[in-house]
């Protein structure tokens, strides 16, 4: 039987190895495309890919040229990306080559926070009050109509880049200038500040149905919007399970999503649940790993099975056997003098994996976005208390010494 051909665009280093394995088990030959630097950096994770292809998925002309040449020689059966910065370009190719995926208009809507907000509001879904600001006067107008503080954010960025909390009126002009540096739309989004427990819902639209894999609780570094960790499952996940299912169905209908993974952020507040951002991709920050461990699920195969035309029904295990968390490292600012304790981490039974992003001699600055974090560790346990105890022990062992 002739094997089908799946082109994966972009390397999600935390789960690409599993993704390739699962696609091949469904009968795919796997082609993998990314930059030359990424293919080399992660070559130990992508050995099982049948073909590695150098491309720039953020450049629509380059991506189209590469994919068309491959498709013309031997047609592709499926095209899929894990990368937010590749979603729109890949969706255009899926449409051009009549391959399964979300329409480009839907993908573009989810990438643009302002467009997403408008559709959620139109559908009657509870989300933050918002306003489009093309100039600083628009921000002042929003401030005058809103409770304080407010949030300014770029329309189409990720990783908390450019997100600023404005607490005083006299700071508006400086905050607007800083936020605008990170936006190519010549306009930014102003939103009311939401206080509550932030969570994310990891789900999928497959075979025309919504399935929820898990709900993850988020933690932030103090005074920032940057995640310091995630824990799965959220302690009240089972209590709200039916609500989450209906919510995801409402979001899917409002935005027009027809296929693929979903990462929906939101807040439990004293005034009800507030929908945050909507992404047509898997969650980053090792969320796939901790969700699969905690919920005993497989987040890739439902997607790949539908792309392959293979019947598949996700297993539902509503009661997790474990709790799993990722915690990001926090260090002082300065030059890295030494990194100690890694061998001790390897011997800890509760530690699943860890990674340090810095090396001796690197300069560590303040944490302004997700890319400023010094590393991470994943820990699992029988319950949340065991996980938190293990995290404290692990954090005590690893020492990033700054001079």
XYZ file of C-alpha atoms in Angstrom:
403
model
C 0.000 0.000 0.000
C 1.381 3.380 -1.034
C 2.202 5.619 1.917
C 0.746 9.108 2.110
C 2.915 12.206 2.351
C 2.662 14.706 5.215
C 4.669 17.923 5.186
C 5.233 19.293 8.718
C 6.274 22.940 8.675
C 8.331 24.199 11.624
C 9.891 22.328 14.547
C 8.163 22.445 17.959
C 11.197 21.144 19.802
C 9.296 20.019 22.907
C 7.096 17.523 21.046
C 8.337 17.109 17.463
C 9.823 13.668 18.171
C 6.445 12.287 19.260
C 4.659 14.040 16.403
C 6.858 12.437 13.749
C 6.528 8.994 15.342
C 2.741 9.222 15.538
C 2.386 10.439 11.953
C 4.517 7.553 10.680
C 2.454 5.055 12.684
C -0.588 6.251 10.718
C 1.135 5.483 7.432
C 2.635 8.856 6.538
C 6.016 9.558 5.052
C 6.993 12.679 6.965
C 8.652 15.645 5.295
C 9.883 18.294 7.735
C 10.714 21.872 6.826
C 12.441 24.600 8.822
C 15.468 26.880 8.675
C 18.907 25.352 8.203
C 19.834 26.469 11.727
C 16.786 24.799 13.304
C 17.234 21.567 11.359
C 20.802 21.372 12.605
C 20.004 22.422 16.176
C 17.285 19.801 16.584
C 18.727 17.051 14.374
C 18.749 14.668 17.365
C 14.947 15.037 17.632
C 14.059 14.701 13.942
C 16.037 11.611 12.912
C 12.866 9.718 11.974
C 11.671 12.323 9.465
C 11.878 10.870 5.952
C 13.028 14.137 4.429
C 14.346 17.415 5.881
C 13.858 20.547 3.822
C 15.358 24.002 4.326
C 12.778 26.783 4.121
C 11.568 29.993 5.755
C 7.947 29.494 6.760
C 7.600 33.183 7.680
C 8.318 34.131 4.051
C 5.259 33.315 1.967
C 7.121 33.447 -1.370
C 9.871 31.102 -0.177
C 7.391 28.704 1.428
C 5.153 28.638 -1.663
C 8.101 28.017 -3.969
C 9.480 25.144 -1.869
C 6.123 23.446 -1.305
C 5.026 23.830 -4.938
C 8.234 22.244 -6.215
C 7.753 19.263 -3.872
C 4.028 18.981 -4.610
C 4.563 19.125 -8.376
C 7.104 16.270 -8.265
C 5.007 14.052 -6.012
C 1.717 15.356 -4.618
C 1.409 15.961 -0.896
C -1.557 14.521 0.962
C -1.368 16.896 3.921
C 0.348 20.052 5.092
C 0.463 21.131 8.734
C 2.335 23.619 10.914
C 2.922 23.895 14.645
C 4.250 27.465 14.422
C 2.131 30.569 14.995
C 4.298 32.610 12.604
C 3.680 29.994 9.914
C -0.064 29.523 10.365
C -1.303 32.079 7.836
C 1.203 31.181 5.109
C 0.489 27.470 5.523
C -3.275 28.060 5.450
C -2.912 29.813 2.072
C -1.006 26.814 0.713
C -3.583 24.380 2.088
C -6.242 26.313 0.218
C -4.181 26.603 -2.985
C -3.408 22.862 -3.108
C -6.867 21.783 -1.855
C -5.489 20.279 1.368
C -7.320 20.122 4.678
C -7.033 23.100 7.034
C -8.730 26.208 8.311
C -9.536 28.913 5.746
C -6.901 31.695 5.651
C -9.511 34.228 6.760
C -10.159 32.236 9.951
C -6.453 31.849 10.702
C -5.880 35.557 10.114
C -8.735 36.411 12.476
C -7.207 34.353 15.282
C -3.811 35.952 14.703
C -5.331 39.430 14.985
C -6.493 40.021 18.565
C -8.757 42.904 17.521
C -10.612 40.815 14.930
C -10.948 37.977 17.435
C -12.385 40.319 20.063
C -14.982 41.656 17.628
C -16.238 38.185 16.709
C -16.349 37.013 20.330
C -18.340 40.097 21.296
C -20.711 39.653 18.360
C -21.323 36.052 19.479
C -22.157 37.215 23.011
C -19.115 35.550 24.588
C -17.796 37.295 27.676
C -14.433 38.885 26.847
C -12.553 42.021 27.959
C -13.788 45.453 26.917
C -11.467 46.620 24.168
C -10.682 49.404 21.747
C -8.539 49.833 18.645
C -5.977 52.590 19.111
C -4.335 54.164 16.073
C -2.899 57.081 18.015
C -2.232 58.038 21.619
C -5.456 60.091 21.726
C -7.401 56.851 21.192
C -5.719 55.409 24.283
C -6.685 58.453 26.332
C -10.288 58.050 25.133
C -10.288 54.373 26.151
C -8.779 55.273 29.535
C -11.508 57.855 30.170
C -14.238 55.303 29.443
C -12.712 52.397 31.377
C -11.844 51.203 34.830
C -8.145 51.327 35.599
C -5.582 49.919 35.039
C -5.785 49.054 31.336
C -3.703 46.816 29.102
C -2.011 47.763 25.826
C -0.938 44.969 23.507
C 0.143 44.515 19.871
C -2.564 43.067 17.658
C -0.494 40.198 16.265
C 2.314 39.237 18.631
C 2.874 36.223 20.888
C 4.913 35.395 23.975
C 3.727 38.530 25.844
C 5.879 40.707 23.569
C 4.881 44.355 23.897
C 2.110 43.763 26.457
C 2.022 46.631 28.963
C -0.108 47.384 32.004
C -0.955 51.098 32.252
C -1.661 52.101 35.842
C -1.374 55.893 35.652
C -2.734 58.351 33.111
C 0.588 60.135 32.854
C 2.210 56.910 31.627
C -0.071 56.501 28.612
C 2.109 58.222 26.016
C 5.290 56.311 26.915
C 3.397 52.994 27.084
C 1.742 53.620 23.713
C 5.115 54.301 22.093
C 6.658 51.182 23.612
C 3.762 48.911 22.641
C 3.638 50.342 19.098
C 7.261 49.305 18.513
C 6.099 45.689 18.454
C 3.140 46.047 16.092
C 3.165 46.174 12.294
C -0.530 47.065 11.995
C -0.122 50.790 12.776
C -2.657 50.265 15.534
C -2.670 48.502 18.893
C -5.295 47.001 21.152
C -6.382 48.510 24.467
C -8.214 46.223 26.889
C -9.608 46.317 30.378
C -7.391 44.599 32.924
C -8.872 41.269 34.019
C -8.209 39.949 37.506
C -8.738 36.247 38.032
C -7.219 32.807 37.696
C -5.838 32.419 34.203
C -6.208 29.029 32.527
C -5.869 27.613 29.046
C -8.065 25.006 27.396
C -6.257 22.515 25.163
C -8.692 21.137 22.617
C -9.121 19.957 19.056
C -11.699 20.221 16.288
C -11.662 16.820 14.625
C -14.211 14.973 12.495
C -16.449 18.009 12.943
C -16.489 17.636 16.741
C -14.833 19.391 19.668
C -12.723 17.316 22.058
C -11.021 18.749 25.133
C -7.694 17.239 26.154
C -7.192 19.199 29.351
C -7.230 22.522 31.160
C -4.010 24.084 32.384
C -3.544 26.570 35.210
C -1.138 29.425 34.509
C 1.249 31.228 36.827
C 3.017 34.516 36.067
C 6.262 36.131 37.098
C 5.352 38.927 39.554
C 4.682 42.247 37.863
C 4.677 40.772 34.344
C 2.407 39.002 31.854
C 5.036 36.321 31.249
C 4.194 32.783 32.351
C 6.430 31.397 35.096
C 4.744 28.013 34.937
C 1.750 25.842 34.057
C 0.149 22.962 35.915
C -2.167 20.298 34.505
C -4.906 19.598 35.270
C -6.408 22.814 36.623
C -7.750 21.843 40.039
C -11.376 22.663 39.112
C -11.264 21.152 35.618
C -13.785 18.408 36.315
C -16.180 20.801 38.027
C -16.330 23.015 34.914
C -15.962 20.308 32.251
C -19.400 20.791 30.661
C -18.969 24.568 30.726
C -15.599 24.323 28.986
C -17.035 22.082 26.272
C -19.888 24.513 25.567
C -17.476 27.457 25.664
C -15.110 25.913 23.128
C -18.051 25.077 20.859
C -19.155 28.709 21.096
C -15.693 30.021 20.241
C -15.338 27.592 17.335
C -18.699 28.670 15.922
C -18.024 32.388 16.462
C -14.655 32.388 14.730
C -15.419 29.763 12.072
C -12.774 27.195 13.024
C -13.278 23.894 11.194
C -10.194 21.807 11.955
C -7.145 21.386 14.116
C -5.732 22.093 17.557
C -7.017 24.867 19.792
C -5.328 26.748 22.613
C -7.899 29.047 24.243
C -6.868 31.308 27.111
C -9.257 32.745 29.673
C -9.890 33.835 33.245
C -12.103 32.637 36.056
C -13.233 35.855 37.780
C -15.773 36.830 40.416
C -17.957 38.053 37.534
C -17.787 34.823 35.569
C -15.459 33.386 32.956
C -13.760 35.805 30.541
C -12.389 34.551 27.215
C -8.847 35.709 26.472
C -6.977 34.838 23.295
C -7.859 32.139 20.759
C -5.144 30.221 18.887
C -5.491 27.633 16.107
C -2.361 25.802 17.252
C -1.062 23.738 20.130
C -0.122 25.565 23.307
C 3.556 26.412 23.717
C 5.626 26.322 26.914
C 5.633 22.494 27.099
C 1.843 22.497 27.563
C 1.488 19.554 25.164
C 3.922 17.504 27.255
C 2.371 18.216 30.648
C -1.188 17.734 29.334
C -0.359 14.373 27.788
C 1.339 13.166 30.979
C -1.405 14.369 33.324
C -4.417 13.449 31.205
C -2.966 10.303 29.623
C -3.897 11.530 26.155
C -2.410 11.763 22.665
C -2.795 15.257 21.223
C -1.330 14.584 17.752
C -2.991 11.435 16.475
C -6.561 12.829 16.170
C -5.229 15.550 13.839
C -2.944 13.301 11.818
C -5.604 10.576 11.561
C -8.058 12.987 9.973
C -5.354 14.233 7.600
C -4.648 10.604 6.673
C -8.334 9.709 6.327
C -8.000 7.073 9.047
C -10.878 6.520 11.529
C -9.845 7.485 15.049
C -11.671 8.389 18.221
C -9.715 10.118 21.011
C -9.725 8.201 24.257
C -11.478 10.041 27.075
C -9.989 9.629 30.529
C -11.699 12.286 32.630
C -9.866 11.510 35.869
C -6.103 12.043 35.594
C -3.742 9.660 37.340
C -1.046 12.282 37.758
C -0.440 15.982 38.037
C 2.268 17.507 35.875
C 3.782 20.986 35.835
C 6.358 23.026 33.987
C 8.187 25.746 35.893
C 10.417 28.333 34.269
C 13.650 29.369 35.920
C 14.182 32.743 37.495
C 17.625 34.274 37.972
C 19.205 37.539 38.956
C 20.337 39.893 36.203
C 23.974 39.933 35.162
C 26.589 37.674 33.571
C 26.320 33.908 34.044
C 29.390 32.752 35.979
C 28.442 29.106 36.560
C 25.559 26.630 36.270
C 25.403 23.932 38.939
C 23.091 21.136 40.020
C 22.133 19.628 36.640
C 23.457 16.177 37.532
C 21.387 16.226 40.725
C 18.241 17.110 38.736
C 18.791 14.055 36.526
C 18.664 11.817 39.598
C 15.339 13.214 40.859
C 12.527 10.719 40.270
C 9.797 13.334 39.878
C 11.711 15.362 37.265
C 10.556 14.431 33.752
C 12.795 16.781 31.788
C 14.603 20.101 32.039
C 16.480 22.569 29.870
C 18.721 25.560 30.575
C 18.660 28.233 27.875
C 21.755 30.118 29.033
C 25.473 29.336 29.123
C 28.445 30.618 31.071
C 29.253 34.120 29.842
C 25.685 34.941 28.741
C 24.083 38.177 29.874
C 20.772 37.790 31.732
C 18.381 40.734 31.590
C 14.897 41.396 32.960
C 12.036 39.085 31.969
C 9.914 41.104 29.552
C 8.600 38.274 27.369
C 8.667 34.484 27.072
C 11.985 34.503 25.230
C 13.818 36.046 28.202
C 13.400 33.001 30.472
C 16.571 31.147 31.471
C 15.166 27.607 31.217
C 12.509 25.201 32.455
C 11.852 21.970 34.296
C 8.940 19.511 34.101
C 7.880 17.665 37.235
C 5.131 15.095 37.819
C 3.511 13.593 40.897
C 0.448 11.860 42.273
C -1.158 15.150 43.288
C -0.565 18.899 43.276
C 1.108 18.894 46.691
C 3.661 16.298 45.589
C 4.355 18.284 42.427
C 4.848 21.556 44.309
C 7.177 19.855 46.809
C 9.185 18.349 43.950
C 9.379 21.722 42.200
C 10.744 23.374 45.332
C 13.364 20.630 45.691
C 14.350 20.890 42.035
C 14.568 24.687 42.095
C 16.794 24.461 45.194
C 19.188 22.148 43.372
C 19.769 24.124 40.185
C 21.989 27.157 40.653
C 22.605 29.746 37.942
C 25.341 31.857 39.506
C 25.433 35.464 38.374
C 28.343 37.858 38.755
